[in-house]
């Protein structure tokens, strides 16, 4: 449909601007790997939308079960998780008992995704769709966990966690929005699909400027 092409062009444009921003600012000598990993995540967002635009142009349709575009979305989750777990989490959580409640509460992030997938599973009775969306849900769960964890944990390292809370809000929103996008597509709720697609585009546009602002604030 023309609508699917239009919204994917919108998301492609937003993610492309975000990717260019990241390449210009973060792929320089002595820039933190954390920022480069996040840029790679946004690049995966761009790559997935580019593939969907190509699919639509070549085949006249986009969605139909497993496709390479879903791998791009999964790649974005993996890069965002790597940035949070490998670069930031050790600064926030020393593994001690005092953060036990925080770790438990942070599980609400993955639980939200599981609940959304259960709804998807119940209303979309196609195994060829249920399986790839289920696998994508599994990949997104660690991403949602660390985003939620770094939203609620208190600062222990010179303000870095506080300065990145808006970024983590965006990442948590992204994991939820992807689930809602897939649901809107397969039940074909047009207003819901448009609204969610607009939000995904805005999130992809904001992620890198927001994280840059947080890091700059922390390092001042």
mmCIF file of C-alpha atoms in Angstrom:
data_model
loop_
_atom_site.group_PDB
_atom_site.id
_atom_site.type_symbol
_atom_site.label_atom_id
_atom_site.label_comp_id
_atom_site.label_asym_id
_atom_site.label_seq_id
_atom_site.Cartn_x
_atom_site.Cartn_y
_atom_site.Cartn_z
ATOM 1 C CA UNK A 1 0.000 0.000 0.000
ATOM 2 C CA UNK A 2 1.018 3.594 -0.567
ATOM 3 C CA UNK A 3 0.554 4.319 3.140
ATOM 4 C CA UNK A 4 3.128 1.692 4.134
ATOM 5 C CA UNK A 5 5.609 3.138 1.658
ATOM 6 C CA UNK A 6 4.976 6.678 2.880
ATOM 7 C CA UNK A 7 5.454 5.917 6.585
ATOM 8 C CA UNK A 8 8.576 3.850 5.922
ATOM 9 C CA UNK A 9 9.992 6.711 3.857
ATOM 10 C CA UNK A 10 9.314 8.976 6.843
ATOM 11 C CA UNK A 11 11.076 6.616 9.238
ATOM 12 C CA UNK A 12 13.921 6.131 6.745
ATOM 13 C CA UNK A 13 14.403 9.893 6.456
ATOM 14 C CA UNK A 14 14.461 10.375 10.247
ATOM 15 C CA UNK A 15 16.842 7.474 10.864
ATOM 16 C CA UNK A 16 19.080 8.653 8.009
ATOM 17 C CA UNK A 17 19.400 12.108 9.554
ATOM 18 C CA UNK A 18 20.162 10.469 12.907
ATOM 19 C CA UNK A 19 22.784 8.194 11.360
ATOM 20 C CA UNK A 20 24.521 11.060 9.575
ATOM 21 C CA UNK A 21 24.525 13.036 12.814
ATOM 22 C CA UNK A 22 26.169 10.117 14.608
ATOM 23 C CA UNK A 23 28.773 9.566 11.901
ATOM 24 C CA UNK A 24 29.756 13.242 11.962
ATOM 25 C CA UNK A 25 29.963 13.533 15.742
ATOM 26 C CA UNK A 26 30.919 10.142 17.151
ATOM 27 C CA UNK A 27 33.189 8.382 14.660
ATOM 28 C CA UNK A 28 36.206 10.501 15.441
ATOM 29 C CA UNK A 29 39.403 9.665 17.329
ATOM 30 C CA UNK A 30 38.998 9.362 21.100
ATOM 31 C CA UNK A 31 35.197 9.304 21.009
ATOM 32 C CA UNK A 32 33.606 6.785 23.429
ATOM 33 C CA UNK A 33 32.658 3.399 22.016
ATOM 34 C CA UNK A 34 29.338 3.820 23.826
ATOM 35 C CA UNK A 35 28.329 6.560 21.395
ATOM 36 C CA UNK A 36 29.556 4.581 18.402
ATOM 37 C CA UNK A 37 27.487 1.540 19.398
ATOM 38 C CA UNK A 38 24.374 3.685 19.693
ATOM 39 C CA UNK A 39 25.098 5.199 16.278
ATOM 40 C CA UNK A 40 25.314 1.677 14.844
ATOM 41 C CA UNK A 41 21.917 0.978 16.413
ATOM 42 C CA UNK A 42 20.389 3.984 14.670
ATOM 43 C CA UNK A 43 22.090 2.911 11.435
ATOM 44 C CA UNK A 44 20.335 -0.474 11.779
ATOM 45 C CA UNK A 45 17.050 1.396 12.180
ATOM 46 C CA UNK A 46 17.801 3.199 8.919
ATOM 47 C CA UNK A 47 18.858 -0.032 7.185
ATOM 48 C CA UNK A 48 15.635 -1.830 8.111
ATOM 49 C CA UNK A 49 13.467 0.990 6.764
ATOM 50 C CA UNK A 50 15.526 1.203 3.586
ATOM 51 C CA UNK A 51 14.915 -2.485 2.980
ATOM 52 C CA UNK A 52 11.177 -2.075 3.510
ATOM 53 C CA UNK A 53 11.095 0.779 1.010
ATOM 54 C CA UNK A 54 13.003 -1.382 -1.510
ATOM 55 C CA UNK A 55 10.694 -4.349 -0.868
ATOM 56 C CA UNK A 56 7.628 -2.203 -1.435
ATOM 57 C CA UNK A 57 9.032 -0.681 -4.613
ATOM 58 C CA UNK A 58 10.077 -4.065 -6.031
ATOM 59 C CA UNK A 59 7.284 -6.332 -4.786
ATOM 60 C CA UNK A 60 4.402 -4.004 -4.016
ATOM 61 C CA UNK A 61 4.211 -5.180 -0.397
ATOM 62 C CA UNK A 62 6.308 -5.080 2.762
ATOM 63 C CA UNK A 63 5.190 -7.400 5.529
ATOM 64 C CA UNK A 64 4.672 -11.142 5.327
ATOM 65 C CA UNK A 65 6.578 -12.938 8.065
ATOM 66 C CA UNK A 66 10.339 -13.164 8.347
ATOM 67 C CA UNK A 67 12.354 -10.673 6.310
ATOM 68 C CA UNK A 68 15.737 -8.959 6.380
ATOM 69 C CA UNK A 69 14.110 -5.753 7.603
ATOM 70 C CA UNK A 70 13.323 -7.480 10.895
ATOM 71 C CA UNK A 71 17.014 -8.358 11.175
ATOM 72 C CA UNK A 72 17.800 -4.646 10.950
ATOM 73 C CA UNK A 73 15.394 -3.911 13.791
ATOM 74 C CA UNK A 74 16.877 -6.785 15.811
ATOM 75 C CA UNK A 75 20.353 -5.374 15.122
ATOM 76 C CA UNK A 76 19.319 -2.009 16.555
ATOM 77 C CA UNK A 77 18.192 -3.732 19.764
ATOM 78 C CA UNK A 78 21.492 -5.614 20.007
ATOM 79 C CA UNK A 79 23.593 -2.474 19.576
ATOM 80 C CA UNK A 80 21.558 -0.526 22.139
ATOM 81 C CA UNK A 81 21.840 -3.433 24.590
ATOM 82 C CA UNK A 82 25.598 -3.677 24.035
ATOM 83 C CA UNK A 83 25.999 0.032 24.715
ATOM 84 C CA UNK A 84 24.003 -0.137 27.948
ATOM 85 C CA UNK A 85 25.358 -3.415 29.282
ATOM 86 C CA UNK A 86 28.953 -3.238 28.126
ATOM 87 C CA UNK A 87 29.649 0.451 28.615
ATOM 88 C CA UNK A 88 27.332 1.909 31.274
ATOM 89 C CA UNK A 89 25.820 -0.767 33.502
ATOM 90 C CA UNK A 90 29.027 -1.457 35.420
ATOM 91 C CA UNK A 91 29.116 2.224 36.392
ATOM 92 C CA UNK A 92 25.562 2.093 37.685
ATOM 93 C CA UNK A 93 25.366 -1.331 39.320
ATOM 94 C CA UNK A 94 28.247 -2.840 41.277
ATOM 95 C CA UNK A 95 26.384 -6.122 41.685
ATOM 96 C CA UNK A 96 25.722 -5.594 45.371
ATOM 97 C CA UNK A 97 22.573 -6.492 47.270
ATOM 98 C CA UNK A 98 21.467 -2.851 47.558
ATOM 99 C CA UNK A 99 20.465 -2.829 43.874
ATOM 100 C CA UNK A 100 18.423 -6.023 44.074
ATOM 101 C CA UNK A 101 15.050 -4.242 44.159
ATOM 102 C CA UNK A 102 16.103 -2.063 41.218
ATOM 103 C CA UNK A 103 16.952 -5.144 39.179
ATOM 104 C CA UNK A 104 13.571 -6.681 39.984
ATOM 105 C CA UNK A 105 11.602 -3.539 39.111
ATOM 106 C CA UNK A 106 13.565 -3.219 35.854
ATOM 107 C CA UNK A 107 12.028 -6.517 34.745
ATOM 108 C CA UNK A 108 8.826 -4.582 34.081
ATOM 109 C CA UNK A 109 10.428 -3.475 30.787
ATOM 110 C CA UNK A 110 10.638 -7.011 29.339
ATOM 111 C CA UNK A 111 7.300 -7.937 30.943
ATOM 112 C CA UNK A 112 5.573 -5.145 28.997
ATOM 113 C CA UNK A 113 7.006 -6.580 25.767
ATOM 114 C CA UNK A 114 5.907 -10.097 26.684
ATOM 115 C CA UNK A 115 2.372 -8.850 27.371
ATOM 116 C CA UNK A 116 2.273 -7.059 24.026
ATOM 117 C CA UNK A 117 3.473 -10.212 22.274
ATOM 118 C CA UNK A 118 0.771 -12.274 23.993
ATOM 119 C CA UNK A 119 -1.815 -9.853 22.604
ATOM 120 C CA UNK A 120 -0.178 -10.130 19.178
ATOM 121 C CA UNK A 121 -0.141 -13.925 19.401
ATOM 122 C CA UNK A 122 -3.843 -14.006 20.251
ATOM 123 C CA UNK A 123 -5.055 -11.652 17.514
ATOM 124 C CA UNK A 124 -2.694 -12.644 14.674
ATOM 125 C CA UNK A 125 -3.214 -16.383 14.015
ATOM 126 C CA UNK A 126 -0.400 -16.906 11.521
ATOM 127 C CA UNK A 127 2.548 -19.050 12.615
ATOM 128 C CA UNK A 128 4.848 -17.640 9.932
ATOM 129 C CA UNK A 129 4.343 -14.244 11.552
ATOM 130 C CA UNK A 130 4.144 -15.315 15.207
ATOM 131 C CA UNK A 131 7.566 -16.978 15.159
ATOM 132 C CA UNK A 132 9.690 -14.080 13.789
ATOM 133 C CA UNK A 133 7.839 -11.537 15.934
ATOM 134 C CA UNK A 134 8.375 -13.806 18.935
ATOM 135 C CA UNK A 135 12.105 -14.008 18.210
ATOM 136 C CA UNK A 136 12.244 -10.236 17.790
ATOM 137 C CA UNK A 137 10.524 -9.874 21.163
ATOM 138 C CA UNK A 138 13.180 -12.041 22.797
ATOM 139 C CA UNK A 139 15.967 -9.942 21.267
ATOM 140 C CA UNK A 140 14.311 -6.720 22.427
ATOM 141 C CA UNK A 141 13.833 -7.813 26.040
ATOM 142 C CA UNK A 142 17.404 -7.151 27.292
ATOM 143 C CA UNK A 143 17.261 -3.756 25.608
ATOM 144 C CA UNK A 144 14.047 -2.894 27.462
ATOM 145 C CA UNK A 145 15.485 -4.259 30.728
ATOM 146 C CA UNK A 146 18.591 -2.051 30.721
ATOM 147 C CA UNK A 147 16.670 0.998 29.535
ATOM 148 C CA UNK A 148 14.208 0.576 32.403
ATOM 149 C CA UNK A 149 16.986 -0.184 34.884
ATOM 150 C CA UNK A 150 18.958 2.932 33.980
ATOM 151 C CA UNK A 151 15.784 4.990 34.232
ATOM 152 C CA UNK A 152 15.097 4.039 37.847
ATOM 153 C CA UNK A 153 18.520 3.361 39.370
ATOM 154 C CA UNK A 154 19.976 6.218 41.397
ATOM 155 C CA UNK A 155 23.209 7.850 40.378
ATOM 156 C CA UNK A 156 26.434 6.408 41.726
ATOM 157 C CA UNK A 157 28.975 7.737 39.227
ATOM 158 C CA UNK A 158 29.143 11.521 38.916
ATOM 159 C CA UNK A 159 25.745 12.017 37.285
ATOM 160 C CA UNK A 160 26.126 9.799 34.204
ATOM 161 C CA UNK A 161 22.904 7.882 34.864
ATOM 162 C CA UNK A 162 20.856 11.016 35.453
ATOM 163 C CA UNK A 163 22.232 12.658 32.312
ATOM 164 C CA UNK A 164 21.192 9.667 30.171
ATOM 165 C CA UNK A 165 17.662 9.171 31.528
ATOM 166 C CA UNK A 166 15.951 10.869 28.601
ATOM 167 C CA UNK A 167 17.968 8.679 26.227
ATOM 168 C CA UNK A 168 16.880 5.555 28.091
ATOM 169 C CA UNK A 169 13.277 6.767 27.963
ATOM 170 C CA UNK A 170 13.577 6.935 24.173
ATOM 171 C CA UNK A 171 15.086 3.450 23.952
ATOM 172 C CA UNK A 172 12.362 1.947 26.148
ATOM 173 C CA UNK A 173 9.747 3.729 24.048
ATOM 174 C CA UNK A 174 11.364 2.350 20.880
ATOM 175 C CA UNK A 175 11.134 -1.267 22.059
ATOM 176 C CA UNK A 176 7.440 -0.791 22.875
ATOM 177 C CA UNK A 177 6.657 1.120 19.691
ATOM 178 C CA UNK A 178 8.102 -1.635 17.485
ATOM 179 C CA UNK A 179 5.778 -4.170 19.114
ATOM 180 C CA UNK A 180 2.827 -1.840 18.649
ATOM 181 C CA UNK A 181 3.805 -1.156 15.033
ATOM 182 C CA UNK A 182 3.763 -4.859 14.185
ATOM 183 C CA UNK A 183 0.420 -5.286 15.935
ATOM 184 C CA UNK A 184 -1.076 -2.309 14.066
ATOM 185 C CA UNK A 185 0.131 -3.716 10.742
ATOM 186 C CA UNK A 186 -1.239 -7.221 11.126
ATOM 187 C CA UNK A 187 -4.622 -6.158 12.522
ATOM 188 C CA UNK A 188 -4.411 -3.222 10.075
ATOM 189 C CA UNK A 189 -5.429 -0.339 12.302
ATOM 190 C CA UNK A 190 -4.534 2.559 10.023
ATOM 191 C CA UNK A 191 -4.686 5.473 12.528
ATOM 192 C CA UNK A 192 -2.680 3.450 15.061
ATOM 193 C CA UNK A 193 -0.113 2.534 12.403
ATOM 194 C CA UNK A 194 0.355 6.145 11.311
ATOM 195 C CA UNK A 195 0.652 7.464 14.874
ATOM 196 C CA UNK A 196 3.173 4.809 15.898
ATOM 197 C CA UNK A 197 5.232 5.274 12.735
ATOM 198 C CA UNK A 198 5.421 9.017 13.336
ATOM 199 C CA UNK A 199 6.595 8.348 16.895
ATOM 200 C CA UNK A 200 9.243 5.850 15.743
ATOM 201 C CA UNK A 201 10.575 8.422 13.294
ATOM 202 C CA UNK A 202 10.775 11.076 15.996
ATOM 203 C CA UNK A 203 12.541 8.677 18.373
ATOM 204 C CA UNK A 204 15.126 7.716 15.730
ATOM 205 C CA UNK A 205 15.726 11.398 15.046
ATOM 206 C CA UNK A 206 16.196 12.283 18.722
ATOM 207 C CA UNK A 207 18.269 9.388 20.059
ATOM 208 C CA UNK A 208 21.749 10.602 19.083
ATOM 209 C CA UNK A 209 21.336 14.336 19.813
ATOM 210 C CA UNK A 210 19.837 13.427 23.184
ATOM 211 C CA UNK A 211 22.622 11.015 24.116
ATOM 212 C CA UNK A 212 25.229 13.533 22.976
ATOM 213 C CA UNK A 213 23.628 16.191 25.162
ATOM 214 C CA UNK A 214 23.635 13.806 28.123
ATOM 215 C CA UNK A 215 27.287 12.833 27.684
ATOM 216 C CA UNK A 216 28.328 16.468 27.187
ATOM 217 C CA UNK A 217 26.456 17.423 30.359
ATOM 218 C CA UNK A 218 28.170 14.628 32.278
ATOM 219 C CA UNK A 219 31.672 15.482 31.073
ATOM 220 C CA UNK A 220 31.465 19.205 31.816
#
